[in-house]
Short mmCIF file of C-alpha atoms in Angstrom, two decimals:
data_model
loop_
_atom_site.label_atom_id
_atom_site.label_comp_id
_atom_site.label_asym_id
_atom_site.label_seq_id
_atom_site.Cartn_x
_atom_site.Cartn_y
_atom_site.Cartn_z
CA MET F 9 0.43 6.75 -17.47
CA TYR F 10 -0.63 3.25 -18.54
CA LEU F 11 -4.17 2.63 -17.36
CA SER F 12 -4.68 -0.76 -18.97
CA ILE F 13 -2.60 -3.85 -19.58
CA GLU F 14 -3.52 -3.81 -23.25
CA ALA F 15 -2.12 -0.27 -23.62
CA PHE F 16 1.34 -1.15 -22.47
CA ILE F 17 1.44 -4.53 -24.21
CA GLN F 18 0.69 -2.71 -27.47
CA GLU F 19 3.35 -0.10 -26.69
CA ALA F 20 5.89 -2.83 -26.00
CA GLU F 21 4.98 -4.63 -29.23
CA LYS F 22 5.17 -1.41 -31.23
CA THR F 23 8.50 -0.22 -29.83
CA GLY F 24 10.17 -3.54 -29.12
CA LYS F 25 10.87 -2.37 -25.58
CA ARG F 26 10.67 -4.63 -22.59
CA LEU F 27 7.85 -4.06 -20.11
CA SER F 28 10.40 -3.30 -17.41
CA ASP F 29 11.76 -0.49 -19.61
CA LEU F 30 8.28 0.98 -20.00
CA MET F 31 7.84 0.95 -16.22
CA ILE F 32 11.15 2.70 -15.63
CA GLU F 33 10.36 5.31 -18.29
CA GLN F 34 6.97 6.03 -16.75
CA GLU F 35 8.53 6.30 -13.30
CA MET F 36 11.11 8.80 -14.57
CA VAL F 37 8.37 11.02 -16.02
CA GLN F 38 6.14 10.79 -12.94
CA SER F 39 8.76 11.21 -10.25
CA GLN F 40 11.32 13.42 -12.00
CA MET F 41 13.98 11.07 -10.59
CA SER F 42 16.92 9.81 -12.61
CA TYR F 43 17.26 6.29 -14.01
CA GLU F 44 19.97 5.54 -11.47
CA GLU F 45 17.94 6.80 -8.51
CA ILE F 46 14.95 4.69 -9.50
CA TRP F 47 17.11 1.65 -10.11
CA GLN F 48 18.76 2.00 -6.69
CA LEU F 49 15.41 2.31 -4.93
CA MET F 50 14.28 -0.95 -6.53
CA GLU F 51 17.55 -2.62 -5.61
CA LEU F 52 16.91 -1.64 -2.00
CA ASN F 53 13.53 -3.38 -2.22
CA LEU F 54 15.27 -6.49 -3.54
CA GLU F 55 17.79 -6.40 -0.70
CA THR F 56 14.95 -6.13 1.82
CA MET F 57 13.30 -9.21 0.30
CA GLU F 58 16.56 -11.16 0.44
CA ALA F 59 17.16 -10.22 4.07
CA ALA F 60 13.66 -11.35 5.10
CA VAL F 61 14.03 -14.75 3.41
CA LYS F 62 17.46 -15.19 4.98
CA ALA F 63 16.14 -14.39 8.47
CA ALA F 64 13.32 -16.91 8.11
CA THR F 65 15.47 -19.77 6.85
CA GLU F 66 18.38 -19.61 9.28
CA GLY F 67 18.66 -21.27 12.68
CA GLU F 68 15.25 -22.02 14.15
CA GLY F 69 13.52 -19.51 11.88
CA VAL F 70 11.23 -16.70 13.04
CA PHE F 71 8.05 -16.86 15.12
CA SER F 72 5.22 -14.39 15.59
CA PRO F 73 4.52 -12.92 19.05
CA THR F 74 1.25 -14.89 19.24
CA GLY F 75 2.97 -18.18 18.38
CA LEU F 76 0.34 -18.93 15.73
CA THR F 77 2.87 -18.95 12.90
CA GLY F 78 6.59 -19.38 12.36
CA GLY F 79 9.20 -22.02 11.72
CA ASP F 80 7.45 -23.51 8.68
CA ALA F 81 10.00 -22.20 6.15
CA ILE F 82 12.64 -24.11 8.12
CA LYS F 83 10.49 -27.25 8.10
CA LEU F 84 10.16 -27.04 4.35
CA LYS F 85 13.89 -26.42 3.95
CA LYS F 86 14.66 -29.60 5.89
CA TYR F 87 12.06 -31.53 3.92
CA ARG F 88 13.63 -30.37 0.64
CA GLU F 89 17.02 -31.50 1.84
CA GLY F 90 15.59 -35.03 2.03
CA GLY F 91 15.53 -34.90 -1.76
CA LYS F 92 12.13 -36.53 -2.25
CA THR F 93 9.38 -34.02 -2.91
CA LEU F 94 6.12 -34.26 -4.78
CA SER F 95 6.10 -30.80 -6.37
CA GLY F 96 9.77 -30.63 -7.33
CA ASP F 97 12.57 -28.77 -5.63
CA ARG F 98 12.31 -25.46 -7.51
CA MET F 99 8.61 -25.14 -6.80
CA LEU F 100 9.17 -25.79 -3.12
CA GLN F 101 12.08 -23.39 -3.05
CA GLY F 102 9.59 -20.73 -4.10
CA VAL F 103 7.12 -21.85 -1.47
CA GLN F 104 9.87 -21.77 1.16
CA SER F 105 10.75 -18.15 0.37
CA ALA F 106 7.07 -17.19 0.30
CA LEU F 107 6.36 -18.77 3.68
CA GLY F 108 9.54 -17.31 5.14
CA THR F 109 8.78 -13.76 4.06
CA ASN F 110 5.31 -13.85 5.54
CA GLU F 111 6.63 -15.41 8.74
CA VAL F 112 8.94 -12.41 9.07
CA ASN F 113 5.97 -10.14 8.41
CA ALA F 114 3.87 -11.82 11.11
CA ALA F 115 6.85 -11.56 13.46
CA MET F 116 6.97 -7.75 12.98
CA GLY F 117 10.15 -7.94 10.95
CA VAL F 118 11.00 -5.67 8.03
CA ILE F 119 9.52 -6.68 4.67
CA CYS F 120 8.80 -5.09 1.29
CA ALA F 121 5.07 -4.91 0.56
CA THR F 122 4.34 -6.46 -2.87
CA PRO F 123 1.71 -5.14 -3.38
CA THR F 124 0.73 -5.50 0.29
CA ALA F 125 2.36 -6.81 3.45
CA GLY F 126 -0.12 -9.68 3.72
CA ALA F 127 0.88 -10.79 0.22
CA SER F 128 4.57 -9.91 0.58
CA GLY F 129 5.84 -13.49 0.20
CA THR F 130 4.39 -14.36 -3.19
CA LEU F 131 6.65 -12.19 -5.36
CA PRO F 132 9.94 -13.06 -3.61
CA GLY F 133 8.88 -16.70 -3.63
CA VAL F 134 8.64 -16.71 -7.40
CA LEU F 135 11.70 -14.51 -7.89
CA PHE F 136 14.04 -16.56 -5.71
CA SER F 137 12.79 -19.81 -7.25
CA ILE F 138 13.47 -18.71 -10.83
CA LYS F 139 16.67 -16.92 -9.84
CA ASP F 140 18.26 -20.34 -9.46
CA SER F 141 16.41 -22.21 -12.19
CA LEU F 142 17.11 -19.49 -14.80
CA ASP F 143 20.41 -18.34 -13.26
CA LEU F 144 19.18 -14.71 -13.22
CA SER F 145 21.61 -11.83 -13.00
CA ARG F 146 21.13 -9.03 -10.47
CA GLU F 147 19.86 -6.84 -13.31
CA GLU F 148 17.25 -9.40 -14.35
CA MET F 149 16.02 -9.70 -10.76
CA ILE F 150 15.52 -5.94 -10.53
CA ARG F 151 13.79 -5.93 -13.93
CA PHE F 152 11.46 -8.62 -12.60
CA LEU F 153 10.35 -6.17 -9.88
CA PHE F 154 9.75 -3.31 -12.34
CA THR F 155 7.62 -5.51 -14.60
CA ALA F 156 5.65 -6.76 -11.61
CA GLY F 157 5.17 -3.12 -10.61
CA LEU F 158 3.71 -2.16 -13.97
CA PHE F 159 1.02 -4.84 -13.73
CA GLY F 160 0.45 -4.05 -10.05
CA LEU F 161 -0.24 -0.39 -10.82
CA VAL F 162 -2.97 -1.33 -13.29
CA VAL F 163 -4.65 -3.59 -10.72
CA ALA F 164 -4.35 -1.02 -7.92
CA ASN F 165 -5.77 1.82 -10.00
CA ASN F 166 -8.50 -0.18 -11.78
CA ALA F 167 -9.58 -2.60 -9.07
CA MET F 168 -8.11 -2.93 -5.57
CA ILE F 169 -5.18 -4.45 -3.69
CA ALA F 170 -6.55 -4.34 -0.14
CA GLY F 171 -8.16 -7.42 1.39
CA ALA F 172 -10.52 -5.18 3.32
CA VAL F 173 -11.88 -3.87 0.03
CA GLY F 174 -11.73 -6.87 -2.31
CA GLY F 175 -10.80 -10.01 -0.37
CA CYS F 176 -7.56 -11.97 -0.61
CA GLN F 177 -7.94 -12.27 -4.40
CA ALA F 178 -6.91 -8.58 -4.38
CA GLU F 179 -3.80 -9.30 -2.31
CA VAL F 180 -2.38 -12.76 -3.02
CA GLY F 181 -4.28 -12.88 -6.33
CA SER F 182 -2.73 -9.62 -7.51
CA ALA F 183 0.71 -10.58 -6.21
CA SER F 184 0.54 -13.94 -7.96
CA ALA F 185 -0.51 -12.36 -11.26
CA MET F 186 2.18 -9.67 -11.04
CA ALA F 187 4.81 -12.32 -10.35
CA ALA F 188 3.61 -14.55 -13.20
CA ALA F 189 3.83 -11.70 -15.70
CA ALA F 190 7.30 -10.70 -14.49
CA ALA F 191 8.54 -14.29 -14.54
CA VAL F 192 7.54 -14.59 -18.20
CA GLU F 193 9.57 -11.50 -19.13
CA VAL F 194 12.79 -12.61 -17.44
CA ALA F 195 12.33 -16.11 -18.87
CA GLY F 196 12.40 -14.58 -22.36
CA GLY F 197 8.68 -14.67 -23.14
CA THR F 198 6.83 -12.00 -25.10
CA PRO F 199 4.89 -9.11 -23.53
CA ARG F 200 1.70 -10.79 -24.74
CA GLN F 201 2.70 -13.97 -22.92
CA SER F 202 3.26 -11.90 -19.78
CA ALA F 203 -0.34 -10.69 -20.06
CA ASP F 204 -1.54 -14.27 -20.58
CA ALA F 205 0.33 -15.44 -17.48
CA PHE F 206 -1.08 -12.50 -15.53
CA GLY F 207 -4.65 -13.23 -16.62
CA THR F 208 -4.32 -16.94 -15.91
CA ALA F 209 -2.82 -16.43 -12.46
CA LEU F 210 -5.40 -13.84 -11.36
CA GLY F 211 -8.25 -15.83 -12.91
CA ASN F 212 -7.24 -18.89 -10.90
CA LEU F 213 -7.53 -17.03 -7.60
CA LEU F 214 -10.77 -15.11 -8.27
CA GLY F 215 -13.14 -15.20 -5.34
CA LEU F 216 -10.47 -15.76 -2.72
CA VAL F 217 -11.81 -14.39 0.57
CA CYS F 218 -9.88 -12.52 3.25
CA ASP F 219 -10.55 -14.23 6.59
CA PRO F 220 -7.67 -13.59 8.99
CA VAL F 221 -8.02 -15.58 12.22
CA ALA F 222 -8.23 -13.18 15.19
CA GLY F 223 -7.73 -10.35 12.69
CA LEU F 224 -4.04 -11.28 12.55
CA VAL F 225 -2.01 -11.51 9.34
CA GLU F 226 -1.02 -15.10 10.16
CA ILE F 227 -3.63 -17.79 9.50
CA PRO F 228 -4.31 -18.33 6.63
CA CYS F 229 -2.19 -15.49 5.20
CA VAL F 230 1.23 -17.10 5.52
CA LYS F 231 0.20 -20.27 3.68
CA ARG F 232 -1.83 -18.40 1.06
CA ASN F 233 1.40 -16.86 -0.16
CA ALA F 234 2.58 -20.39 -0.89
CA ILE F 235 -0.35 -20.95 -3.23
CA GLY F 236 0.24 -17.51 -4.75
CA ALA F 237 3.84 -18.40 -5.59
CA GLY F 238 3.00 -21.88 -6.87
CA ASN F 239 0.12 -20.57 -8.95
CA ALA F 240 2.34 -17.88 -10.49
CA LEU F 241 5.00 -20.39 -11.54
CA ILE F 242 2.36 -22.64 -13.10
CA ALA F 243 0.65 -19.75 -14.91
CA ALA F 244 4.00 -18.45 -16.22
CA ASP F 245 4.96 -21.90 -17.49
CA MET F 246 1.61 -22.31 -19.22
CA ALA F 247 1.98 -18.93 -20.94
CA LEU F 248 5.53 -19.75 -22.03
CA ALA F 249 4.20 -23.00 -23.47
CA GLY F 250 1.91 -20.91 -25.65
CA ILE F 251 -1.30 -21.44 -23.71
CA GLU F 252 -3.34 -18.27 -24.13
CA ASN F 253 -5.74 -16.82 -21.61
CA LYS F 254 -8.95 -16.41 -23.55
CA ILE F 255 -10.32 -13.68 -21.27
CA PRO F 256 -8.19 -10.55 -21.80
CA ALA F 257 -6.12 -9.57 -18.76
CA ASP F 258 -7.90 -6.23 -18.28
CA GLU F 259 -11.25 -8.04 -18.17
CA VAL F 260 -9.90 -10.40 -15.51
CA VAL F 261 -8.95 -7.33 -13.44
CA GLU F 262 -12.45 -5.93 -13.87
CA ALA F 263 -13.98 -9.30 -12.92
CA MET F 264 -11.85 -9.28 -9.79
CA ARG F 265 -13.11 -5.79 -8.94
CA GLN F 266 -16.72 -6.81 -9.47
CA ILE F 267 -16.32 -9.88 -7.26
CA GLY F 268 -14.56 -7.76 -4.63
CA VAL F 269 -17.33 -5.20 -4.35
CA SER F 270 -20.01 -7.86 -4.16
CA MET F 271 -18.23 -9.90 -1.49
CA PRO F 272 -19.92 -9.87 1.91
CA ARG F 273 -18.18 -7.72 4.50
CA GLU F 274 -17.66 -10.76 6.75
CA LEU F 275 -15.29 -12.16 4.14
CA ARG F 276 -13.28 -8.97 3.63
CA GLU F 277 -10.61 -8.77 6.32
CA THR F 278 -13.01 -8.22 9.17
CA GLY F 279 -11.89 -11.41 10.87
CA ILE F 280 -15.53 -12.52 11.15
CA GLY F 281 -16.23 -15.10 8.43
CA GLY F 282 -14.37 -17.92 6.71
CA LEU F 283 -11.56 -19.56 8.67
CA ALA F 284 -11.74 -16.70 11.22
CA GLY F 285 -15.31 -17.81 11.92
CA SER F 286 -14.42 -21.49 12.41
CA GLU F 287 -14.67 -22.91 15.93
CA THR F 288 -10.89 -23.04 16.29
CA GLY F 289 -10.48 -19.59 14.72
CA LYS F 290 -12.87 -18.10 17.28
CA ARG F 291 -11.15 -19.95 20.13
CA MET F 292 -7.75 -18.60 19.03
CA LYS F 293 -9.12 -15.07 19.00
CA LYS F 294 -10.45 -15.51 22.54
CA GLU F 295 -7.15 -16.92 23.75
CA ILE F 296 -5.18 -14.01 22.31
CA PHE F 297 -7.44 -11.04 22.98
CA GLY F 298 -9.84 -12.30 25.66
CA GLU F 299 -13.60 -11.84 25.31
CA MET I 11 -28.47 14.16 -1.81
CA ALA I 12 -25.31 16.17 -2.38
CA GLU I 13 -23.35 13.28 -0.98
CA GLU I 14 -25.01 10.86 -3.35
CA VAL I 15 -24.19 13.04 -6.35
CA SER I 16 -20.57 13.41 -5.39
CA ARG I 17 -20.23 9.67 -4.89
CA ILE I 18 -21.65 8.95 -8.31
CA GLY I 19 -19.51 11.73 -9.75
CA LYS I 20 -16.43 10.09 -8.27
CA LYS I 21 -17.16 6.76 -9.85
CA GLU I 22 -17.23 8.27 -13.30
CA THR I 23 -13.86 9.98 -13.03
CA LYS I 24 -10.86 7.72 -13.04
CA VAL I 25 -8.99 8.16 -9.78
CA ILE I 26 -5.29 7.48 -9.95
CA ASN I 27 -4.19 6.83 -6.41
CA TYR I 28 -1.16 4.74 -7.23
CA LYS I 29 1.28 6.85 -9.19
CA SER I 30 4.59 5.10 -8.65
CA CYS I 31 5.85 1.54 -9.03
CA PHE I 32 7.09 1.92 -5.47
CA ASP I 33 3.46 2.12 -4.35
CA VAL I 34 3.03 -1.53 -5.37
CA ILE I 35 6.62 -2.79 -4.96
CA GLY I 36 7.11 -1.27 -1.52
CA PRO I 37 7.00 0.31 0.95
CA ILE I 38 9.74 -1.30 2.98
CA MET I 39 7.93 -1.64 6.27
CA ILE I 40 7.33 -3.40 9.54
CA GLY I 41 4.21 -5.53 9.36
CA PRO I 42 1.95 -7.13 9.68
CA SER I 43 -0.47 -5.36 7.30
CA SER I 44 0.28 -2.69 4.73
CA SER I 45 -3.22 -1.25 4.89
CA HIS I 46 -3.69 -1.61 8.65
CA THR I 47 -0.10 -0.82 9.66
CA ALA I 48 1.85 1.11 6.97
CA GLY I 49 -1.30 2.92 5.80
CA ALA I 50 -2.33 3.65 9.38
CA ILE I 51 1.12 5.13 10.03
CA MET I 52 0.56 7.43 7.05
CA ILE I 53 -2.84 8.54 8.39
CA GLY I 54 -1.25 9.25 11.78
CA ARG I 55 1.56 11.13 10.05
CA VAL I 56 -0.88 13.37 8.21
CA ALA I 57 -2.48 14.27 11.55
CA ASN I 58 1.00 14.94 12.92
CA LEU I 59 1.95 17.15 9.96
CA LEU I 60 -1.24 19.18 10.32
CA PHE I 61 -0.90 19.58 14.06
CA GLN I 62 2.71 20.74 13.86
CA GLY I 63 3.95 19.74 17.29
CA LYS I 64 3.32 17.31 20.09
CA PRO I 65 -0.35 16.95 21.04
CA LYS I 66 -1.50 16.24 24.58
CA ARG I 67 -4.41 14.07 23.51
CA ALA I 68 -5.31 11.96 20.51
CA ILE I 69 -8.74 10.49 19.90
CA VAL I 70 -8.84 7.80 17.20
CA LYS I 71 -12.14 6.50 15.88
CA TYR I 72 -12.10 3.30 13.84
CA TYR I 73 -14.73 2.10 11.40
CA GLU I 74 -15.50 -1.24 9.70
CA SER I 75 -12.40 -3.41 9.10
CA PHE I 76 -10.29 -1.04 11.19
CA ALA I 77 -12.81 -1.34 14.04
CA GLN I 78 -12.91 -5.13 13.78
CA THR I 79 -9.23 -5.95 13.43
CA HIS I 80 -7.14 -3.05 14.73
CA LYS I 81 -5.81 -5.05 17.67
CA GLY I 82 -4.65 -7.98 15.60
CA HIS I 83 -3.21 -5.85 12.85
CA GLY I 84 -1.20 -3.51 15.04
CA THR I 85 -3.19 -0.49 13.84
CA ASP I 86 -3.03 1.14 17.29
CA TYR I 87 0.75 1.28 17.44
CA ALA I 88 0.82 2.27 13.78
CA ILE I 89 -1.42 5.31 14.32
CA ALA I 90 0.67 6.20 17.38
CA SER I 91 3.83 5.86 15.26
CA GLY I 92 2.43 8.30 12.73
CA ILE I 93 1.46 10.79 15.43
CA LEU I 94 5.04 10.52 16.73
CA GLY I 95 6.37 11.08 13.19
CA PHE I 96 7.94 7.63 12.71
CA SER I 97 8.36 6.13 9.23
CA ALA I 98 6.94 2.72 8.25
CA ALA I 99 10.26 0.88 8.59
CA ASP I 100 11.25 2.49 11.93
CA GLU I 101 12.18 -0.17 14.47
CA ARG I 102 10.31 1.79 17.14
CA VAL I 103 6.97 1.19 15.36
CA PRO I 104 5.88 -1.84 17.47
CA HIS I 105 6.71 0.09 20.67
CA ALA I 106 4.99 3.35 19.70
CA LEU I 107 2.14 3.11 22.23
CA LYS I 108 4.62 2.92 25.09
CA ILE I 109 6.73 5.71 23.61
CA ALA I 110 3.67 7.94 23.18
CA LYS I 111 2.76 7.41 26.82
CA GLU I 112 6.28 8.29 27.91
CA GLU I 113 6.06 11.45 25.79
CA GLY I 114 2.89 12.45 27.60
CA ILE I 115 0.48 11.86 24.70
CA ALA I 116 -2.78 10.26 25.85
CA ILE I 117 -4.31 8.23 23.02
CA GLU I 118 -7.83 6.88 23.10
CA PHE I 119 -9.06 4.31 20.55
CA ILE I 120 -12.77 3.97 19.89
CA GLU I 121 -14.46 1.30 17.76
CA ILE I 122 -17.49 2.79 16.03
CA PRO I 123 -20.18 0.35 14.88
CA GLY I 124 -21.87 0.79 11.52
CA ASP I 125 -20.76 2.24 8.21
CA SER I 126 -17.77 4.46 7.67
CA PRO I 127 -18.75 8.12 7.16
CA VAL I 128 -16.75 8.10 3.93
CA TYR I 129 -17.82 4.67 2.68
CA HIS I 130 -14.54 2.81 3.04
CA ALA I 131 -13.70 -0.35 5.00
CA ASN I 132 -10.47 1.05 6.43
CA THR I 133 -11.46 4.39 7.91
CA ALA I 134 -9.85 6.23 10.82
CA CYS I 135 -10.84 9.65 12.19
CA ILE I 136 -8.17 11.32 14.29
CA THR I 137 -8.41 14.33 16.57
CA LEU I 138 -5.20 15.81 17.96
CA GLN I 139 -5.44 18.40 20.74
CA ASP I 140 -3.46 20.44 23.17
CA ASP I 141 -4.73 23.33 25.32
CA GLU I 142 -4.50 25.83 22.46
CA HIS I 143 -5.64 24.12 19.30
CA GLU I 144 -6.86 20.98 17.64
CA VAL I 145 -7.02 19.33 14.21
CA HIS I 146 -9.35 16.65 12.87
CA ILE I 147 -8.73 14.38 9.92
CA THR I 148 -10.44 11.43 8.32
CA GLY I 149 -8.21 9.07 6.39
CA ILE I 150 -8.81 5.84 4.51
CA SER I 151 -6.20 3.18 3.91
CA ILE I 152 -6.73 1.77 0.45
CA GLY I 153 -4.02 -0.92 0.38
CA GLY I 154 -0.30 -1.36 0.03
CA GLY I 155 0.38 1.55 2.39
CA THR I 156 -1.40 4.10 0.18
CA ILE I 157 -4.01 6.36 1.77
CA GLU I 158 -6.53 9.06 0.95
CA ILE I 159 -7.42 11.98 3.21
CA LYS I 160 -11.15 12.68 2.98
CA TYR I 161 -11.64 15.34 5.64
CA ILE I 162 -9.46 17.97 7.29
CA GLU I 163 -10.37 20.50 9.96
CA ILE I 164 -7.67 23.05 10.67
CA GLU I 165 -7.72 26.66 11.88
CA GLY I 166 -11.43 27.04 11.35
CA PHE I 167 -11.43 25.51 7.87
CA ALA I 168 -13.33 22.26 7.39
CA ILE I 169 -12.63 20.77 3.99
CA GLU I 170 -13.29 17.59 2.07
CA PRO I 171 -10.29 17.22 -0.24
CA GLN I 172 -10.21 14.86 -3.20
CA GLY I 173 -8.15 12.50 -1.07
CA GLN I 174 -5.14 11.53 -3.11
CA LEU I 175 -1.68 12.44 -1.90
CA PRO I 176 0.58 14.32 -2.29
CA MET I 177 -1.39 17.38 -1.32
CA LEU I 178 -0.05 20.82 -0.46
CA LEU I 179 -1.92 23.07 1.98
CA VAL I 180 -1.20 26.78 2.17
CA LEU I 181 -2.78 28.84 4.97
CA THR I 182 -2.35 32.54 4.34
CA GLY I 183 -3.85 36.00 4.53
CA ASN I 184 -2.44 36.88 1.12
CA SER I 185 -4.46 35.66 -1.86
CA HIS I 186 -1.56 36.25 -4.26
CA VAL I 187 0.24 33.29 -2.76
CA LYS I 188 -2.02 31.05 -4.86
CA SER I 189 -0.50 31.86 -8.22
CA TYR I 190 2.99 32.24 -6.80
CA MET I 191 2.88 28.69 -5.47
CA GLU I 192 1.36 27.42 -8.70
CA ASP I 193 4.23 28.89 -10.71
CA PHE I 194 6.74 27.45 -8.27
CA LEU I 195 5.31 23.93 -8.61
CA ILE I 196 5.08 24.11 -12.39
CA GLY I 197 8.62 25.46 -12.47
CA HIS I 198 9.72 22.29 -10.72
CA HIS I 199 7.82 20.08 -13.21
CA ILE I 200 5.23 19.09 -10.61
CA LYS I 201 1.88 18.32 -12.20
CA ILE I 202 -1.09 19.86 -10.41
CA THR I 203 -4.43 18.05 -10.71
CA THR I 204 -6.57 20.72 -9.05
CA ILE I 205 -6.24 23.83 -6.92
CA THR I 206 -9.03 24.59 -4.48
CA ARG I 207 -9.44 27.94 -2.77
CA TYR I 208 -11.19 28.37 0.56
CA GLN I 209 -11.81 31.69 2.27
CA ASN I 210 -13.14 32.35 5.77
CA GLU I 211 -14.87 35.34 7.33
CA GLU I 212 -11.60 36.83 8.57
CA ASN I 213 -10.26 36.89 5.00
CA ARG I 214 -7.90 34.05 5.66
CA TYR I 215 -7.30 31.69 2.77
CA LEU I 216 -6.60 28.00 2.51
CA PHE I 217 -5.28 26.83 -0.85
CA VAL I 218 -5.20 23.10 -1.49
CA TYR I 219 -3.05 21.81 -4.34
CA ASP I 220 -3.71 18.22 -5.39
CA LEU I 221 -0.49 17.06 -7.00
CA ASP I 222 -0.07 14.35 -9.59
CA SER I 223 3.67 13.86 -9.10
CA PRO I 224 5.43 12.45 -6.05
CA LEU I 225 7.59 15.09 -4.37
CA SER I 226 11.23 14.41 -3.62
CA ASP I 227 12.33 14.89 -0.02
CA GLU I 228 14.44 17.87 -1.15
CA LEU I 229 11.50 19.63 -2.79
CA ARG I 230 9.26 18.98 0.21
CA ALA I 231 11.87 20.54 2.45
CA GLU I 232 12.24 23.48 0.09
CA ILE I 233 8.50 24.16 0.04
CA VAL I 234 8.17 23.94 3.81
CA ALA I 235 11.20 26.19 4.24
CA MET I 236 9.54 28.88 2.10
CA GLY I 237 7.37 29.98 4.99
CA ASP I 238 6.24 29.34 8.51
CA PRO I 239 5.82 25.55 8.61
CA SER I 240 2.34 25.85 10.07
CA ARG I 241 1.29 27.74 6.95
CA LEU I 242 2.82 25.46 4.32
CA ILE I 243 2.04 21.82 4.86
CA VAL I 244 2.97 19.06 2.42
CA LEU I 245 1.00 15.86 2.98
#
């Protein structure tokens, strides 16, 4: 099993294999499942992601039971249709899918956790944005998910992916970094560039606290997936341009872990500090759950 | 002191909790939180698997982040879903509290102030009871729907397993079962991290196999079918 990013980058460089191939090979050894079985399971994940985005961007969109979130993916879709955006249409397409997925999550719909439910919009956001800009085949989209999985496993086993343990840097930060690395592979970049994109994306989100208002996975979670997707696209583009990340990816993961363990409990998914502790955040909690 | 040593000991050994790419790309689930919902379902499911049947009462103690945010995160219906044996993507998950009530299972949720007994932000202790027997477990939800089981009390055995799943429990009066089961697992290419043997005063044994490979549904069913289900439990 690959326990560091450097180990599998070196393996990929030595063998000429793609990172997605290394992930599938490892999965076959670990699970004793066949290539086809593993591939089909990942395709099912992809279909779940597509269905969530579709549900959030049709009709009036989806709304959470509390009414705190929902309908924003539709707003962005309409805004994009106006044709004048500041960030560019592809970027906002990614943001739209990210928002939409997390709106479905907050509305108790079915999603695929990547790596967590709170961060489930970031990866599909990036994937569905580059699907159109790079005209990705079905196979490339599934490969994207395997590559993201390989990086995600290293983070999960070496640091953390739960906001309650390491803050939102562990959730949206990890998701963003996984997506950036995978985007580089399907865009034709080298394994080393994937690691650079990963390190850049995670480094940019270090220190991100987990402060869900009323303890709900709504505010700020839904919008944080937008920054996760945008950050991943930017990090991937920088890596593809040849911009290296001077701090090795594994050291960025370790830095994230260190920050996570030293973060005060109030800022780790307790719903006490940060935006949850703002006047409005506290009022919302009271309105939803009473005293 | 013993606790302190074991905690330090743990830090030095690399713990591989996430063994499959589907642990980080997946599970397919109903939200809103993989650690507070999908993970909580898994903790409830472990209690359900150990109890083997429908309990009359469930007592759920929450610590730290679970205690603070279980209402907002849907942890209550998730634990109930697990006790009822639902999977993470089951459409009944959000309605599990109502379903449990209809099934005659009384569930009590208690927020415990202070630190988790096993030093983790997402800790739940579950007791399941009927008039004849009861089981206790302590589970932690470590993110992305993955959990560890830190404490199990069943049939007079109280154990502190390593935590990682999958884990196979064999309750038996025959000590030879240990090597038989070991050969069976190895024969099916399942890697075993550790085997722990417990023995009580009535010469009953509990063997715990910590497995390094995920088990297919078929193999799980095959193992459970090998004996009385209350004696062979795959978590």
